[in-house]
Amino acid sequence: MTMTTTKTKTTDNPMIRTLTHTASGACCQIHETGATVLSYKDSSTKEWLFLSRDAVLDGRKAVRGGIPLVFPIFGPSPDGSTMPQHGFARVNKWTFNEASSSATDTAESASCIYTLDSGTAVAGRGTGNPWEAGGSVLASAQLLLKVEIGASQLKTTLTMTNTGESSSSGCFDFQALQHTYLAVDEHAANNGDQCWVQGLEGYTCTDKVDDSKTGAVHGKDNIVLVGEVDRVYAPPNGKNECKVKVGVGSGRTLQLAATAVVNGESQPVSTVVWNPAAAKAAAMGDFGSDQFVSMICVEPGLLSAASLEVGQSAVLEQTLSQV
Ligand code: BG6
């Protein structure tokens, strides 16, 4: 079967493409800025992802919602660097791969590919870091995102390859994360019976809102959203895969599974749980001030020190499915 990916008809925005899985009718929309998956509707047309009604969709900034890709830093820059928070991948225009060989539309799934070469990614590089544009660039990478959809599954696979030449570029350190905004039905994000995260038993928490909770090992309780929540959960030794269940309102549950591999070796995946609550939502220009009750971010990432030598690759794969 051939690929059926078209520019969206619903928004008339040429930066957004729709990928349809013909066999099931499931579809997703992808914005070229950051190769951000904006929307995934399963075969029953149910939307799984949250997109802020105030999201900027003209390429001027990262998209507030969907699945922005975070690379090569998570959070603010280290001292001395001016690279913006969460890195440059989410603010640059990625290239849709037109080659039919990179796209599928079969009975099981439909897929397409976007790529970004750091050499052409001029936005968001900042200064005082190995990615500094125009300076003596030391780091060089190609990022490739494969988006694959089925009747009730959305898989996003991010491959990062060090494309440096040994003479001028070398090994780089990086973090990578899929900043997944899940839609919560019926404004129920603060209802702990309806919206929760399960599966992070034994993970060690870094709490960016309440530092007194940092260092605590999470037990069996559901993680629920009370006020602002901004936590990184690091897995216990020996547990690399992230596999969590998320209550998303109306009694629905999604499973989010993620794995990471660096140069062929499995790596631990940390999981961020984030909801800005009222005050922070209102302070963000691109976040509907009352919309924090309609989302939960569950973000799997490679957050501890990882590095790639020239020619090596890393893969961060996330699969969302219905439970
Ligand atoms: C989360 C971080 O991943 O992203 C939060 O843990 C941050 O600290 C949030 O506020 C949103 O970040 P941004 O840069 O998209 O506003």
Coordinates of N, CA, C and O in Angstrom, one line a residue, residues 196-303:
W196 N -4.2 9.9 37.2 CA -3.2 9.4 38.1 C -2.1 8.8 37.2 O -2.4 8.5 36.0
V197 N -1.0 8.5 37.9 CA 0.1 7.8 37.2 C 0.4 6.6 38.1 O 0.7 6.8 39.3
Q198 N 0.5 5.4 37.5 CA 0.9 4.2 38.3 C 2.1 3.6 37.6 O 2.2 3.6 36.4
G199 N 2.9 2.9 38.4 CA 4.0 2.2 37.8 C 5.4 2.7 38.2 O 6.4 2.2 37.6
L200 N 5.5 3.7 39.0 CA 6.8 4.3 39.3 C 7.3 3.9 40.7 O 8.1 4.6 41.4
E201 N 6.9 2.7 41.2 CA 7.3 2.2 42.5 C 8.8 2.0 42.5 O 9.4 1.5 41.5
G202 N 9.5 2.5 43.5 CA 10.9 2.3 43.6 C 11.7 3.4 42.9 O 13.0 3.4 43.0
Y203 N 11.1 4.3 42.2 CA 11.8 5.4 41.5 C 12.1 6.5 42.6 O 11.3 6.8 43.5
T204 N 13.2 7.1 42.4 CA 13.7 8.2 43.3 C 13.2 9.5 42.7 O 13.5 9.8 41.5
C205 N 12.6 10.3 43.5 CA 12.0 11.6 43.0 C 12.9 12.8 43.2 O 13.5 12.9 44.3
T206 N 13.0 13.6 42.2 CA 13.5 15.0 42.4 C 12.3 15.9 42.2 O 11.7 15.9 41.1
D207 N 12.0 16.6 43.3 CA 10.8 17.5 43.2 C 11.2 18.9 43.0 O 11.8 19.5 43.9
K208 N 10.8 19.5 41.9 CA 11.2 20.9 41.6 C 10.3 21.9 42.2 O 10.6 23.1 42.2
V209 N 9.2 21.5 42.8 CA 8.3 22.4 43.5 C 8.5 22.3 45.0 O 8.5 23.4 45.7
D210 N 8.6 21.1 45.5 CA 8.8 21.0 47.0 C 10.1 20.2 47.2 O 10.1 18.9 47.2
D211 N 11.2 20.9 47.5 CA 12.5 20.3 47.5 C 12.5 19.3 48.7 O 13.4 18.4 48.7
S212 N 11.7 19.5 49.7 CA 11.7 18.5 50.9 C 11.4 17.1 50.4 O 11.7 16.1 51.1
K213 N 10.7 17.0 49.2 CA 10.4 15.6 48.8 C 11.5 15.0 47.9 O 11.4 13.8 47.5
T214 N 12.4 15.8 47.6 CA 13.5 15.3 46.7 C 14.3 14.2 47.5 O 14.6 14.3 48.6
G215 N 14.6 13.1 46.8 CA 15.3 12.0 47.4 C 14.4 10.9 47.8 O 14.9 9.8 48.1
A216 N 13.1 11.2 47.9 CA 12.2 10.2 48.4 C 12.0 9.1 47.4 O 12.0 9.3 46.2
V217 N 11.9 7.8 47.8 CA 11.7 6.7 46.9 C 10.2 6.5 46.9 O 9.5 6.4 47.9
H218 N 9.6 6.5 45.7 CA 8.2 6.5 45.5 C 7.7 5.1 45.9 O 8.2 4.1 45.5
G219 N 6.5 5.0 46.6 CA 5.9 3.7 47.0 C 4.9 3.3 46.0 O 4.9 3.6 44.8
K220 N 3.9 2.6 46.5 CA 2.8 2.0 45.6 C 1.7 3.0 45.3 O 0.9 2.7 44.4
D221 N 1.6 4.1 46.0 CA 0.5 5.1 45.8 C 0.5 5.5 44.4 O 1.5 5.7 43.7
N222 N -0.8 5.8 43.9 CA -0.9 6.5 42.6 C -0.3 7.9 42.8 O -0.5 8.6 43.8
I223 N 0.3 8.4 41.7 CA 0.8 9.8 41.7 C -0.4 10.6 41.2 O -1.0 10.3 40.1
V224 N -0.9 11.6 42.0 CA -2.0 12.4 41.6 C -1.6 13.9 41.5 O -0.5 14.3 42.1
L225 N -2.4 14.7 40.9 CA -2.0 16.1 40.7 C -2.7 17.0 41.7 O -3.9 17.2 41.7
V226 N -1.9 17.5 42.7 CA -2.5 18.4 43.7 C -1.6 19.7 43.6 O -0.4 19.7 43.9
G227 N -2.2 20.8 43.1 CA -1.4 22.0 42.8 C -0.4 21.7 41.7 O -0.5 20.8 40.9
E228 N 0.7 22.6 41.7 CA 1.7 22.4 40.7 C 2.5 21.2 41.0 O 2.9 20.9 42.1
V229 N 2.7 20.4 39.9 CA 3.5 19.2 40.1 C 4.6 19.2 39.0 O 4.4 19.4 37.8
D230 N 5.9 19.1 39.5 CA 7.0 19.1 38.5 C 8.1 18.2 39.1 O 8.9 18.6 39.9
R231 N 8.0 16.9 38.7 CA 8.9 15.9 39.4 C 9.6 15.0 38.3 O 9.0 14.7 37.3
V232 N 10.8 14.7 38.7 CA 11.6 13.7 37.8 C 11.7 12.5 38.6 O 12.2 12.5 39.8
Y233 N 11.3 11.3 38.1 CA 11.4 10.0 38.7 C 12.5 9.2 38.1 O 12.4 8.9 36.9
A234 N 13.6 8.9 38.8 CA 14.7 8.2 38.2 C 14.5 6.7 38.7 O 14.2 6.4 39.8
P235 N 14.7 5.8 37.7 CA 14.4 4.4 38.1 C 15.5 3.7 39.0 O 16.6 4.2 39.0
P236 N 15.0 2.7 39.7 CA 16.0 2.0 40.5 C 17.0 1.2 39.6 O 16.7 0.9 38.4
N237 N 18.2 0.8 40.2 CA 19.2 0.1 39.4 C 18.5 -1.1 38.8 O 17.8 -1.8 39.4
G238 N 18.8 -1.4 37.5 CA 18.4 -2.6 36.9 C 17.1 -2.4 36.2 O 16.6 -3.3 35.4
K239 N 16.4 -1.3 36.4 CA 15.1 -1.1 35.7 C 15.3 -0.1 34.7 O 15.3 1.1 35.0
N240 N 15.4 -0.5 33.4 CA 15.6 0.5 32.4 C 14.3 1.0 31.7 O 14.2 2.2 31.4
E241 N 13.4 0.1 31.4 CA 12.2 0.5 30.7 C 11.3 1.2 31.6 O 11.1 0.9 32.7
C242 N 10.7 2.3 31.0 CA 9.6 3.0 31.7 C 8.3 2.4 31.2 O 8.0 2.3 30.0
K243 N 7.4 1.9 32.2 CA 6.1 1.4 31.7 C 5.1 1.9 32.8 O 5.1 1.4 33.9
V244 N 4.3 2.9 32.4 CA 3.4 3.4 33.4 C 2.0 3.4 32.8 O 1.8 3.3 31.6
K245 N 1.0 3.3 33.7 CA -0.4 3.5 33.3 C -0.8 4.9 33.8 O -0.5 5.3 34.9
V246 N -1.6 5.5 33.0 CA -2.1 6.9 33.3 C -3.6 7.0 33.2 O -4.2 6.6 32.1
G247 N -4.2 7.4 34.2 CA -5.7 7.6 34.2 C -5.9 9.0 33.5 O -5.3 10.0 34.0
V248 N -6.7 9.0 32.5 CA -6.9 10.2 31.7 C -8.4 10.7 31.7 O -8.8 11.3 30.7
G249 N -9.1 10.4 32.8 CA -10.5 10.8 32.9 C -11.5 9.9 32.2 O -11.1 9.0 31.4
S250 N -12.7 10.1 32.5 CA -13.8 9.2 32.0 C -13.6 7.7 32.2 O -14.0 6.9 31.4
G251 N -12.8 7.4 33.2 CA -12.5 6.0 33.4 C -11.5 5.4 32.4 O -11.3 4.1 32.4
R252 N -10.9 6.2 31.6 CA -10.0 5.6 30.6 C -8.6 5.6 31.1 O -8.2 6.4 31.9
T253 N -7.8 4.6 30.6 CA -6.4 4.4 31.0 C -5.6 4.2 29.8 O -5.9 3.4 28.9
L254 N -4.5 4.9 29.7 CA -3.5 4.7 28.7 C -2.2 4.1 29.3 O -1.9 4.4 30.5
Q255 N -1.5 3.3 28.5 CA -0.2 2.9 28.9 C 0.8 3.6 28.1 O 0.7 3.8 26.9
L256 N 1.9 4.1 28.8 CA 3.0 4.7 28.2 C 4.2 3.9 28.5 O 4.6 3.6 29.7
A257 N 4.9 3.4 27.4 CA 6.1 2.6 27.6 C 7.2 3.2 26.8 O 7.0 3.8 25.7
A258 N 8.4 3.2 27.4 CA 9.5 3.9 26.7 C 10.8 3.1 27.1 O 11.0 2.7 28.2
T259 N 11.7 3.1 26.0 CA 13.0 2.5 26.2 C 14.0 3.4 25.6 O 13.7 4.2 24.7
A260 N 15.3 3.2 26.1 CA 16.4 4.0 25.5 C 17.6 3.1 25.3 O 17.8 2.3 26.1
V261 N 18.2 3.4 24.2 CA 19.4 2.6 23.8 C 20.5 3.6 23.4 O 20.2 4.5 22.6
V262 N 21.7 3.5 23.9 CA 22.8 4.4 23.5 C 23.9 3.5 23.0 O 24.4 2.6 23.7
N263 N 24.3 3.7 21.8 CA 25.3 2.8 21.1 C 25.1 1.4 21.4 O 26.0 0.6 21.8
G264 N 23.8 0.9 21.2 CA 23.5 -0.5 21.3 C 23.2 -1.0 22.7 O 22.8 -2.1 22.9
E265 N 23.4 -0.1 23.7 CA 23.2 -0.6 25.1 C 22.0 0.0 25.7 O 21.8 1.3 25.7
S266 N 21.2 -0.8 26.3 CA 20.0 -0.3 27.0 C 20.3 0.6 28.2 O 21.3 0.4 28.9
Q267 N 19.6 1.7 28.3 CA 19.8 2.7 29.3 C 18.6 3.0 30.1 O 17.5 2.8 29.7
P268 N 18.7 3.4 31.4 CA 17.6 3.7 32.2 C 16.8 4.9 31.7 O 17.4 5.9 31.3
V269 N 15.5 4.8 31.7 CA 14.6 5.9 31.3 C 14.0 6.5 32.5 O 13.3 5.9 33.3
S270 N 14.2 7.8 32.7 CA 13.5 8.6 33.8 C 12.2 9.1 33.3 O 11.9 9.1 32.1
T271 N 11.3 9.4 34.2 CA 9.9 9.8 33.8 C 9.6 11.1 34.6 O 9.7 11.2 35.8
V272 N 9.3 12.2 33.8 CA 8.9 13.4 34.4 C 7.3 13.5 34.4 O 6.7 13.1 33.5
V273 N 6.8 13.9 35.6 CA 5.4 14.2 35.7 C 5.2 15.7 35.9 O 5.8 16.2 36.9
W274 N 4.4 16.3 35.1 CA 4.3 17.8 35.2 C 2.9 18.3 34.9 O 2.2 17.8 34.0
N275 N 2.4 19.2 35.8 CA 1.2 20.0 35.5 C 1.4 21.3 36.2 O 1.8 21.4 37.3
P276 N 1.2 22.4 35.4 CA 1.6 23.7 35.9 C 0.7 24.3 37.0 O 1.1 25.3 37.7
A277 N -0.6 23.8 37.1 CA -1.6 24.4 38.0 C -1.9 25.8 37.5 O -1.4 26.3 36.5
A278 N -2.8 26.5 38.3 CA -3.4 27.7 37.8 C -2.4 28.8 37.6 O -2.4 29.5 36.5
A279 N -1.6 29.1 38.6 CA -0.8 30.4 38.5 C 0.2 30.3 37.4 O 0.4 31.2 36.5
K280 N 0.9 29.1 37.3 CA 1.9 29.0 36.2 C 1.3 28.9 34.8 O 1.8 29.5 33.9
A281 N 0.1 28.3 34.7 CA -0.6 28.2 33.5 C -0.9 29.6 33.0 O -0.8 30.0 31.8
A282 N -1.4 30.5 33.9 CA -1.8 31.8 33.6 C -0.6 32.7 33.2 O -0.7 33.6 32.3
A283 N 0.5 32.3 33.7 CA 1.7 33.1 33.4 C 2.3 32.7 32.1 O 3.2 33.5 31.5
M284 N 1.9 31.6 31.5 CA 2.5 31.2 30.2 C 1.6 31.8 29.1 O 0.4 31.6 29.1
G285 N 2.2 32.5 28.2 CA 1.4 33.2 27.1 C 0.7 32.2 26.2 O -0.3 32.5 25.5
D286 N 1.2 31.0 26.1 CA 0.7 30.0 25.1 C -0.1 28.9 25.8 O -0.3 27.8 25.2
F287 N -0.5 29.1 27.0 CA -1.2 28.0 27.7 C -2.6 28.6 28.2 O -2.6 29.6 29.0
G288 N -3.7 28.1 27.7 CA -5.0 28.6 28.2 C -5.1 28.5 29.7 O -4.8 27.4 30.3
S289 N -5.4 29.6 30.4 CA -5.2 29.7 31.8 C -6.0 28.7 32.6 O -5.7 28.3 33.7
D290 N -7.1 28.2 32.0 CA -8.0 27.3 32.7 C -7.8 25.9 32.2 O -8.5 24.9 32.6
Q291 N -6.8 25.7 31.3 CA -6.7 24.4 30.7 C -5.8 23.3 31.4 O -5.7 22.2 31.0
F292 N -5.2 23.8 32.5 CA -4.3 22.8 33.3 C -5.1 21.6 33.8 O -4.6 20.6 34.1
V293 N -6.4 21.8 33.9 CA -7.3 20.7 34.4 C -7.6 19.7 33.3 O -8.2 18.6 33.5
S294 N -7.1 19.9 32.1 CA -7.4 19.1 30.9 C -6.1 18.4 30.4 O -6.1 17.9 29.3
M295 N -5.1 18.3 31.2 CA -3.8 17.7 30.7 C -3.0 17.2 31.9 O -3.1 17.6 33.0
I296 N -2.1 16.2 31.5 CA -1.1 15.8 32.4 C 0.1 15.4 31.5 O 0.0 14.8 30.4
C297 N 1.3 15.9 31.8 CA 2.5 15.6 31.1 C 3.2 14.4 31.7 O 3.4 14.4 32.9
V298 N 3.4 13.4 31.0 CA 4.2 12.2 31.4 C 5.3 12.1 30.4 O 5.0 11.8 29.2
E299 N 6.5 12.3 30.8 CA 7.6 12.5 29.8 C 8.8 11.6 30.1 O 9.5 11.8 31.0
P300 N 8.9 10.6 29.2 CA 10.1 9.7 29.4 C 11.3 10.2 28.8 O 11.3 10.8 27.7
G301 N 12.4 10.1 29.5 CA 13.7 10.7 28.9 C 14.9 10.0 29.4 O 15.0 9.3 30.4
L302 N 16.0 10.3 28.6 CA 17.3 9.9 28.9 C 17.9 11.1 29.6 O 18.3 12.0 29.0
L303 N 17.9 11.1 31.0 CA 18.3 12.3 31.7 C 19.6 12.2 32.4 O 20.1 13.3 32.9

